[in-house]
GROMACS .gro file of C-alpha atoms in nm:
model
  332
    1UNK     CA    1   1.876  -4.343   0.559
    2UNK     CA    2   2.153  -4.575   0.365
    3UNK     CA    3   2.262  -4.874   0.512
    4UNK     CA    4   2.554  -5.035   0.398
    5UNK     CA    5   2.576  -5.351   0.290
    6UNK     CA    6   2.810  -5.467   0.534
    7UNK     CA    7   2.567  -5.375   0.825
    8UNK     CA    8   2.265  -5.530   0.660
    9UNK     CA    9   2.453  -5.866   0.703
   10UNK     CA   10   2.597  -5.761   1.047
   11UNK     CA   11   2.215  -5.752   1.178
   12UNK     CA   12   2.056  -6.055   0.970
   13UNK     CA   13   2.332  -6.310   1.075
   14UNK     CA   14   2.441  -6.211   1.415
   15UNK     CA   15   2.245  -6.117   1.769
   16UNK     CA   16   2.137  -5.767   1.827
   17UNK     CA   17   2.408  -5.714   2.034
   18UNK     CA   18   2.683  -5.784   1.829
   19UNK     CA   19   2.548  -5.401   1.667
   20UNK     CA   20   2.849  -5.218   1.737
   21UNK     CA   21   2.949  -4.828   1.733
   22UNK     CA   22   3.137  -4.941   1.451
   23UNK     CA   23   2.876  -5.035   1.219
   24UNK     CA   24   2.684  -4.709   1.323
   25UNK     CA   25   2.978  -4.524   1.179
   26UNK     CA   26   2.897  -4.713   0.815
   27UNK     CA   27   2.541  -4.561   0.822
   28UNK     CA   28   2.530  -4.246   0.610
   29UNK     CA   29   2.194  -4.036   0.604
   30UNK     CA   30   2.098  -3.828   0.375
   31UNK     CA   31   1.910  -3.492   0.470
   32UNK     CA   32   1.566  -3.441   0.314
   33UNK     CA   33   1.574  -3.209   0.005
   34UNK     CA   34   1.371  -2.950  -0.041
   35UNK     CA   35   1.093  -3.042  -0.257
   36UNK     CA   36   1.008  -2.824  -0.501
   37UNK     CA   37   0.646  -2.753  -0.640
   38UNK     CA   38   0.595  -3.003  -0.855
   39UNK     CA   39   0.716  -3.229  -0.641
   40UNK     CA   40   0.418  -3.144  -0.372
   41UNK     CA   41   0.181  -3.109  -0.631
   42UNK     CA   42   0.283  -3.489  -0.699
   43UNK     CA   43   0.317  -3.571  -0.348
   44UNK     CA   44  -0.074  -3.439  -0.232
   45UNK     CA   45  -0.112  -3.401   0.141
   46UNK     CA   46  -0.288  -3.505   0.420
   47UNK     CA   47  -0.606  -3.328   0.464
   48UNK     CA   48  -0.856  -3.454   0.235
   49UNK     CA   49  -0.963  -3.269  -0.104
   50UNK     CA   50  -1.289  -3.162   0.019
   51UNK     CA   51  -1.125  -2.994   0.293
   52UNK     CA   52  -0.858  -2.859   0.135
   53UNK     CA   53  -1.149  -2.697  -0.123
   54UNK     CA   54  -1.327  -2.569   0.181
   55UNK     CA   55  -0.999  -2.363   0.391
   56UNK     CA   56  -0.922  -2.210   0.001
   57UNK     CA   57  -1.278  -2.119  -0.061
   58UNK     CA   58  -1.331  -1.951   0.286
   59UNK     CA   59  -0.947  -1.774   0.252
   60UNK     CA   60  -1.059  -1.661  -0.096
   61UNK     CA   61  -1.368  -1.516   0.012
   62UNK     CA   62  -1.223  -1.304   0.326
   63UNK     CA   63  -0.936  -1.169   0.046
   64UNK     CA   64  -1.204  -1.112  -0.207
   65UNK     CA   65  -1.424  -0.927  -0.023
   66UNK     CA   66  -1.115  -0.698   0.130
   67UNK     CA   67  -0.977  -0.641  -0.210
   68UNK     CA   68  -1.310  -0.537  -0.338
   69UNK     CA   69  -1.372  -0.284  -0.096
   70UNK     CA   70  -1.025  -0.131  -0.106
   71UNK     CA   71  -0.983  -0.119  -0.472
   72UNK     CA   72  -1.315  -0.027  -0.580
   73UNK     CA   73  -1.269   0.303  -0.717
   74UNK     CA   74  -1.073   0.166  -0.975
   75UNK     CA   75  -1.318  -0.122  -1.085
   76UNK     CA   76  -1.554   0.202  -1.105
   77UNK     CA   77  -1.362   0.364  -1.318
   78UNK     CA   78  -1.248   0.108  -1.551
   79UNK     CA   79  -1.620   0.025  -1.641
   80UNK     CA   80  -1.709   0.377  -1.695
   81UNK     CA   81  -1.435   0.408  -1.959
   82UNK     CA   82  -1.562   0.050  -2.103
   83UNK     CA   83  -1.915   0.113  -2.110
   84UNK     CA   84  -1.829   0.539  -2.299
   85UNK     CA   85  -1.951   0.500  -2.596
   86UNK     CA   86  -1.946   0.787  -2.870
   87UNK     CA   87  -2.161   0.837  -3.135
   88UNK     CA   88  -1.861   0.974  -3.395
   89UNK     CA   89  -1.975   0.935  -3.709
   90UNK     CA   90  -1.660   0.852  -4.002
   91UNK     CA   91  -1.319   0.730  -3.845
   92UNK     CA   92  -1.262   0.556  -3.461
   93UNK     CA   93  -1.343   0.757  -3.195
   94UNK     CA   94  -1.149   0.879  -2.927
   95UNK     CA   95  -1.193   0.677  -2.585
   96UNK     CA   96  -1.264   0.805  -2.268
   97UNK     CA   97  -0.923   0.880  -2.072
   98UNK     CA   98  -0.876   0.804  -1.681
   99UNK     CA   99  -0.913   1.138  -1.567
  100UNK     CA  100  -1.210   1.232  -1.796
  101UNK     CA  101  -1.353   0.906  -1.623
  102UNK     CA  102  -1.245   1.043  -1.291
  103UNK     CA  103  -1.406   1.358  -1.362
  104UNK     CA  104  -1.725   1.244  -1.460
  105UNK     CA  105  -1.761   1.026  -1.132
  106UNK     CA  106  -1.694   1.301  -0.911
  107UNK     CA  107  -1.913   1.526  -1.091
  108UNK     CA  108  -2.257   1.305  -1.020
  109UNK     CA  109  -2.465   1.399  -0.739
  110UNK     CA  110  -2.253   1.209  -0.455
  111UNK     CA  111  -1.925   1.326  -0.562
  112UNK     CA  112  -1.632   1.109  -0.415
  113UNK     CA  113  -1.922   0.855  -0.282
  114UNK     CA  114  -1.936   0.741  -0.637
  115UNK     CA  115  -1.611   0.577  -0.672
  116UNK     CA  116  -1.763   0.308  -0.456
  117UNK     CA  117  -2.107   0.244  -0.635
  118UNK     CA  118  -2.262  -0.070  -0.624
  119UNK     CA  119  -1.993  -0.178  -0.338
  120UNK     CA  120  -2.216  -0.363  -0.106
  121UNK     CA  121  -2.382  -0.564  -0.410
  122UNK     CA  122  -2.029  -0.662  -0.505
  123UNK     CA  123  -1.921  -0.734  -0.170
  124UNK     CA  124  -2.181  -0.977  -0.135
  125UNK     CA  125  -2.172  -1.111  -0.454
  126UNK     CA  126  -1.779  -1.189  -0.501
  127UNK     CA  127  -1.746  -1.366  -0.159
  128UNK     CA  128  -1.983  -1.691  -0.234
  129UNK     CA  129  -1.866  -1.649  -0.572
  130UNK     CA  130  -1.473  -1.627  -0.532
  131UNK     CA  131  -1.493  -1.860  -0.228
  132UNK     CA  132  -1.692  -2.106  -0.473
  133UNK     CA  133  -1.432  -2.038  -0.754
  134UNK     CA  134  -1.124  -2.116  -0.556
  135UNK     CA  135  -1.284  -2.414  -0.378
  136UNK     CA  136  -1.395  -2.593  -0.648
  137UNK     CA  137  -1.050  -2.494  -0.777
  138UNK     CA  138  -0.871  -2.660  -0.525
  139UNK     CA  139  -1.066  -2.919  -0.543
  140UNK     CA  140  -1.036  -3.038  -0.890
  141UNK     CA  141  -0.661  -2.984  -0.843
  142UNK     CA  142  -0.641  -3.298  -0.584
  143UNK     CA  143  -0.870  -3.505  -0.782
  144UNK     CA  144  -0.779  -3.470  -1.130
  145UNK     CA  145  -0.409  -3.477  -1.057
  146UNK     CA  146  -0.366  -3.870  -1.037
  147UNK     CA  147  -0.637  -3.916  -1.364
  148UNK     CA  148  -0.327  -3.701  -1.563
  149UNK     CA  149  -0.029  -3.841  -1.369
  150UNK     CA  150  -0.151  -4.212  -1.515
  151UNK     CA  151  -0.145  -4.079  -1.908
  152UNK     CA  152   0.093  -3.818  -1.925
  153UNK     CA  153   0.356  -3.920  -1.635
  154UNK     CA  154   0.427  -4.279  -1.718
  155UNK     CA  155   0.793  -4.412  -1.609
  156UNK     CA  156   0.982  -4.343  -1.947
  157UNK     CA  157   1.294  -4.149  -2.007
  158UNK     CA  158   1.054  -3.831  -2.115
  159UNK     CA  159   0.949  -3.880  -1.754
  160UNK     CA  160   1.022  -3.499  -1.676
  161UNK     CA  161   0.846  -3.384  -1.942
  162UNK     CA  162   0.539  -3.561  -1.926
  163UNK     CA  163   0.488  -3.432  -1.545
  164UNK     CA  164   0.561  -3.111  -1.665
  165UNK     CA  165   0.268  -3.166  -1.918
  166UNK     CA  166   0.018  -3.367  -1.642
  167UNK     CA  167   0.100  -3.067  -1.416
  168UNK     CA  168  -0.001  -2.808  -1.666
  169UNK     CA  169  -0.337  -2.981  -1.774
  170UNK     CA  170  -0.425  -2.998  -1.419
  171UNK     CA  171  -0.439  -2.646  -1.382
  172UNK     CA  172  -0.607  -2.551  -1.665
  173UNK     CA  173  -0.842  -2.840  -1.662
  174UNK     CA  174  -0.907  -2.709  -1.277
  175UNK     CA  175  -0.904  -2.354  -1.311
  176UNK     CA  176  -1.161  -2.390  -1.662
  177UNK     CA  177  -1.426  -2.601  -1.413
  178UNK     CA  178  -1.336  -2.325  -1.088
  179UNK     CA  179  -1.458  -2.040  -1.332
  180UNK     CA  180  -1.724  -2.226  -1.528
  181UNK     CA  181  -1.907  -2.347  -1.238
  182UNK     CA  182  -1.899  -1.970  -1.054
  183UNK     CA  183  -1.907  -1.739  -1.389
  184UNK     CA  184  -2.286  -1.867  -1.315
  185UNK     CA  185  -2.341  -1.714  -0.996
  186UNK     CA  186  -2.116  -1.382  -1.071
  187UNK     CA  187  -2.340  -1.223  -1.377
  188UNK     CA  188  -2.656  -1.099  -1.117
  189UNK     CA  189  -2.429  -0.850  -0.921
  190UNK     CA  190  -2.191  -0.812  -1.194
  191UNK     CA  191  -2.547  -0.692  -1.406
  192UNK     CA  192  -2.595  -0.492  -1.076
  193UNK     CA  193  -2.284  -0.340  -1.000
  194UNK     CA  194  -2.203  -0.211  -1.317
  195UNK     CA  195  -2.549  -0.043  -1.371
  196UNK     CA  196  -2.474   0.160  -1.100
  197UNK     CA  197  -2.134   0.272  -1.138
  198UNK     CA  198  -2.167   0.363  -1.505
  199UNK     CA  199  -2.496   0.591  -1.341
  200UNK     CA  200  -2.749   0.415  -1.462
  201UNK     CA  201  -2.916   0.378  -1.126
  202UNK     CA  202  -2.837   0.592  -0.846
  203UNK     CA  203  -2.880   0.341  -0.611
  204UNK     CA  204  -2.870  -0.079  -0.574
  205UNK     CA  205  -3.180  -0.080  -0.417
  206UNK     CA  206  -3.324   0.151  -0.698
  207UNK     CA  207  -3.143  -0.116  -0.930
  208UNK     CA  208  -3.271  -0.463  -0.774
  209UNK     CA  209  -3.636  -0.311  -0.778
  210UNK     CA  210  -3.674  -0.134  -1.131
  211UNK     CA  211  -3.505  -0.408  -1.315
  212UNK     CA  212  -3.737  -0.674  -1.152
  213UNK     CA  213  -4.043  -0.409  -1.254
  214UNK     CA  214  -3.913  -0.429  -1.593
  215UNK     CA  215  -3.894  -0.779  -1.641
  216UNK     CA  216  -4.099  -0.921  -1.366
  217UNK     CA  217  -3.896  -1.242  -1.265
  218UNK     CA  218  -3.495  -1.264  -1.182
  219UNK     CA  219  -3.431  -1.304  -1.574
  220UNK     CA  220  -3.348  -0.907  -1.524
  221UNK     CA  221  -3.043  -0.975  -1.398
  222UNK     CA  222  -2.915  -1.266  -1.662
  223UNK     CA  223  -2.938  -1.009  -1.969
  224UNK     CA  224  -2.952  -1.133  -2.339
  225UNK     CA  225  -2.574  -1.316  -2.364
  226UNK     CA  226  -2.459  -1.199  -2.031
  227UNK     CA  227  -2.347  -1.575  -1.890
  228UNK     CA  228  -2.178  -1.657  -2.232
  229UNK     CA  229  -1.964  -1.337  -2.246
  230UNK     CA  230  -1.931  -1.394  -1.865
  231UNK     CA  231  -1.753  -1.735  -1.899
  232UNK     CA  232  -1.544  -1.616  -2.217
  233UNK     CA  233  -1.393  -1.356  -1.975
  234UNK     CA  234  -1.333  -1.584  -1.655
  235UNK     CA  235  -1.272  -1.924  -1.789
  236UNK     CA  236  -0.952  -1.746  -2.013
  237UNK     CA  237  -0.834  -1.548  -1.727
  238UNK     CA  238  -0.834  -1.815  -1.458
  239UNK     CA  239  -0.676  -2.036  -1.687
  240UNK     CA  240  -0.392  -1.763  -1.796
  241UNK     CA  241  -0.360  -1.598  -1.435
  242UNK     CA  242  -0.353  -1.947  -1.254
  243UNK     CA  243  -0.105  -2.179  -1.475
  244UNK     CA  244   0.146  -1.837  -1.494
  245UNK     CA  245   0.108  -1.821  -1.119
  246UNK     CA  246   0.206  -2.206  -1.109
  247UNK     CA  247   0.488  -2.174  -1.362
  248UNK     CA  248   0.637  -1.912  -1.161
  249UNK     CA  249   0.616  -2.062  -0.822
  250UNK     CA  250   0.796  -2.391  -0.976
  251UNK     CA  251   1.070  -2.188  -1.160
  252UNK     CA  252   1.141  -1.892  -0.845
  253UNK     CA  253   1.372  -2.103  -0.570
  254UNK     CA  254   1.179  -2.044  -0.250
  255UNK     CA  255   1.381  -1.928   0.050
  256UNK     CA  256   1.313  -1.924   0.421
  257UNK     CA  257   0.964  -1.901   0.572
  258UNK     CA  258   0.936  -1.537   0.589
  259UNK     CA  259   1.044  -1.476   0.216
  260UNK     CA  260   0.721  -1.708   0.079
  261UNK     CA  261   0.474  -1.491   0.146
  262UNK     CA  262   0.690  -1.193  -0.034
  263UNK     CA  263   0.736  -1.427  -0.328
  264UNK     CA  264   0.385  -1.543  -0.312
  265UNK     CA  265   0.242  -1.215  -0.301
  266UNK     CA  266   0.514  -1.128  -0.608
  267UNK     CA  267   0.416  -1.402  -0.813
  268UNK     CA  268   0.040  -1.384  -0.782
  269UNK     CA  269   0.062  -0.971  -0.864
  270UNK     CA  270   0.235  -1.051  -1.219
  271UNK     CA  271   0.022  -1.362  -1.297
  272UNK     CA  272  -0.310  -1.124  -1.213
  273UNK     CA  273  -0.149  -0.861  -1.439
  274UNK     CA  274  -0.052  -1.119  -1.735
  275UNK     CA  275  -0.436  -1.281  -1.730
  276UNK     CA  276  -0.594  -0.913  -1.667
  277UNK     CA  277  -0.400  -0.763  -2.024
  278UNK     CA  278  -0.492  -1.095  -2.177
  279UNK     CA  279  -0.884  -1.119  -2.153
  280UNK     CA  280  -0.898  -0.722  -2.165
  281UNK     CA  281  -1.094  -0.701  -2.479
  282UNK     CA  282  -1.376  -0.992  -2.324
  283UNK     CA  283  -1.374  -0.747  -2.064
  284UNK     CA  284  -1.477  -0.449  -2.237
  285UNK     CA  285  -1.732  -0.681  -2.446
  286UNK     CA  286  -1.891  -0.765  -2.109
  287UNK     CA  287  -1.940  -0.485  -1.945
  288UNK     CA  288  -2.110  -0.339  -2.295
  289UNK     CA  289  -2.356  -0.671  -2.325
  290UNK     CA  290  -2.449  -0.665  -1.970
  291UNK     CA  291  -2.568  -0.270  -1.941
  292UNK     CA  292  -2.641  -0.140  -2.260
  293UNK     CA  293  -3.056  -0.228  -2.364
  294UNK     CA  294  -3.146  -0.511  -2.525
  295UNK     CA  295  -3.215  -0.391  -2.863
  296UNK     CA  296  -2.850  -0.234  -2.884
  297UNK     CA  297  -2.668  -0.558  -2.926
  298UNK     CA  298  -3.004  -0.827  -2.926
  299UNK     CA  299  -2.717  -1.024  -2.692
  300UNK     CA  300  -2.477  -1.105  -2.994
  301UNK     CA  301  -2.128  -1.096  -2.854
  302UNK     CA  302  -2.050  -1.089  -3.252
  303UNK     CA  303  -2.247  -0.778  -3.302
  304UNK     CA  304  -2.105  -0.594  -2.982
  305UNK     CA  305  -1.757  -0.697  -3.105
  306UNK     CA  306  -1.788  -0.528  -3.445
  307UNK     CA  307  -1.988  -0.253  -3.306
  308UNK     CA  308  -1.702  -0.167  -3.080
  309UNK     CA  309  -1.439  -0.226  -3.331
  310UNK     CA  310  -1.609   0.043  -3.571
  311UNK     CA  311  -1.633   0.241  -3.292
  312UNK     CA  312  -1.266   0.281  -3.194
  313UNK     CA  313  -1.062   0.000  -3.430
  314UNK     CA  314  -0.838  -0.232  -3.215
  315UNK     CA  315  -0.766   0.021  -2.917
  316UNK     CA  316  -1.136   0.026  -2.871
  317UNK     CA  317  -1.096  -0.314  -2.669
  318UNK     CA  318  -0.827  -0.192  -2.408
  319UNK     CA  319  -0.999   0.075  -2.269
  320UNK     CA  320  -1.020   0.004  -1.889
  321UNK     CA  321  -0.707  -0.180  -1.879
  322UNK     CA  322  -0.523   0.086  -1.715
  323UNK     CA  323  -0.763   0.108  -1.401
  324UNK     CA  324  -0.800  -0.278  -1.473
  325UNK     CA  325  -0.432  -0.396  -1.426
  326UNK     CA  326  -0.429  -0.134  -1.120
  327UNK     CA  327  -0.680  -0.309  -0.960
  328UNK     CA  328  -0.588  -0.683  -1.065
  329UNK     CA  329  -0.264  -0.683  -0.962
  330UNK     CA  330  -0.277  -0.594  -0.610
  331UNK     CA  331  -0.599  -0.760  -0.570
  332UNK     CA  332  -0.427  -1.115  -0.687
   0.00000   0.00000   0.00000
């Protein structure tokens, strides 16, 4: 609300009551604008940032563990054509294609069944460990938002741009501490999971208890490397699938209420497939490190990298992505 000059004197120097219809008529108010992102990214909310971690970590966890169960045949697939390997002798070898991968799923004992190997492990792994993602996510967000407002969004005229850049480092500061704080807790079922799609075990009970006979302690299921490659796949991919998510909700104009979630669901589909392309290669790196035996790769991400380079050059490291983007994009 603007008051005009005229009316400010009007009430300081006469009674109440001298407040006429007239000087209403001199009032002008100005509608609220719609802020956009930034602007409530600046402007924080009510609810604490503890709570605000907590409602995104339980939402995250309900979605991840629907997604999961819906879209696992295609996380099955995708790390059977990641974890083919040939052993071509003299030039790259040819990778395995999605139907071949299709094919040789269906053809194991349970047929169709297989496509959702290892689904209960994952289930029960990617809910504490997306909900913890997401939470601490969230969480960081709120906090470390007015630590980068006070260097990078001083009152200057590059004002715009230095929000711009405290808004950016807050999501990739945020989304590297999400994904480095649950990469921890997602390498036991993702050791699990994938042993059992690829066929290794026909079973995650046969899994959990021959891998902790082989090893004799819960070191079975952090393999040689498996955390490191684990966090060079995550941290990237939150970082790339979270700030383009961001970006685009600031740049798309949102419209009325029931157009958000459309956008939302939009936005988040293209920023899953944009970090999922991106940390492809760490993908197929992982899933190699974290089922093949220890005295393949002795848990040298170095060695699996040139192993799988000389075993199918460049294209070597975008097999899955197919099956991959399938299932990321929906799934974000």
């Amino acid at each position: 609300v603007t008051v005009d000059a005229a009316v400010t004197s009007t009430v300081t120097s006469r009674n109440s009551a001298a407040f006429t219809s007239h000087h209403f008529r001199r009032i002008r108010i100005t509608p609220p604008k719609t802020s956009s992102l930034l602007e409530q990214y600046r402007g924080g909310g009510s609810s604490s940032a503890a709570m605000d971690g907590l409602k995104n970590s339980l939402a995250s966890a309900l979605a991840a563990a629907c997604s999961k169960t819906l879209l696992a045949p295609l996380d099955t697939i995708k790390t059977v054509q990641q974890y083919h390997r040939s052993t071509l002798t003299g030039g790259y070898s040819k990778s395995l294609s999605f139907l071949q991968a299709i094919n040789l799923i269906v053809s194991r004992p349970k047929g169709f069944r297989e496509f959702y190997a290892g689904l209960g492990v994952t289930v029960v792994g990617s809910m504490p460990s997306v909900g913890l993602y997401f939470g601490v996510y969230s969480y960081c967000k709120r906090k470390l938002r007015p630590w980068f407002e006070t260097y990078f969004g001083d009152e200057n005229e590059e004002q715009v741009s230095s929000s711009k850049l405290a808004f950016t480092l807050t999501i990739l500061a945020s989304a590297a501490i999400g994904n480095t704080v649950a990469s921890f807790s997602r390498v036991p079922f993702e050791v699990v999971k994938q042993k059992v799609q690829t066929g290794l075990y026909t079973s995650t009970w046969k899994a959990l208890t021959d891998m902790i006979q082989k090893e004799g302690n819960i070191r079975a299921f952090f393999p040689l490397g498996g955390i490191s490659i684990q966090m060079l796949r995550d941290i990237p991919y939150a970082m790339t699938t979270l700030l383009s998510y961001e970006i685009l909700r600031s740049q798309i104009k949102q419209g009325k209420d029931e157009t958000i979630s459309m956008n939302d669901a939009f936005m988040g589909a293209l920023a899953g497939g944009i970090g999922s392309f991106v940390t492809n290669p760490m993908d197929v790196i992982k899933t190699r490190l974290q089922t093949a035996d220890i005295d393949i790769y002795n848990g040298s991400i170095l060695k699996c990298f040139q192993m799988t380079w000389q075993e199918g050059g460049p294209m070597a490291f975008l097999r899955g992505s197919v099956p991959r983007l399938l299932h990321k994009i929906p799934a974000n």
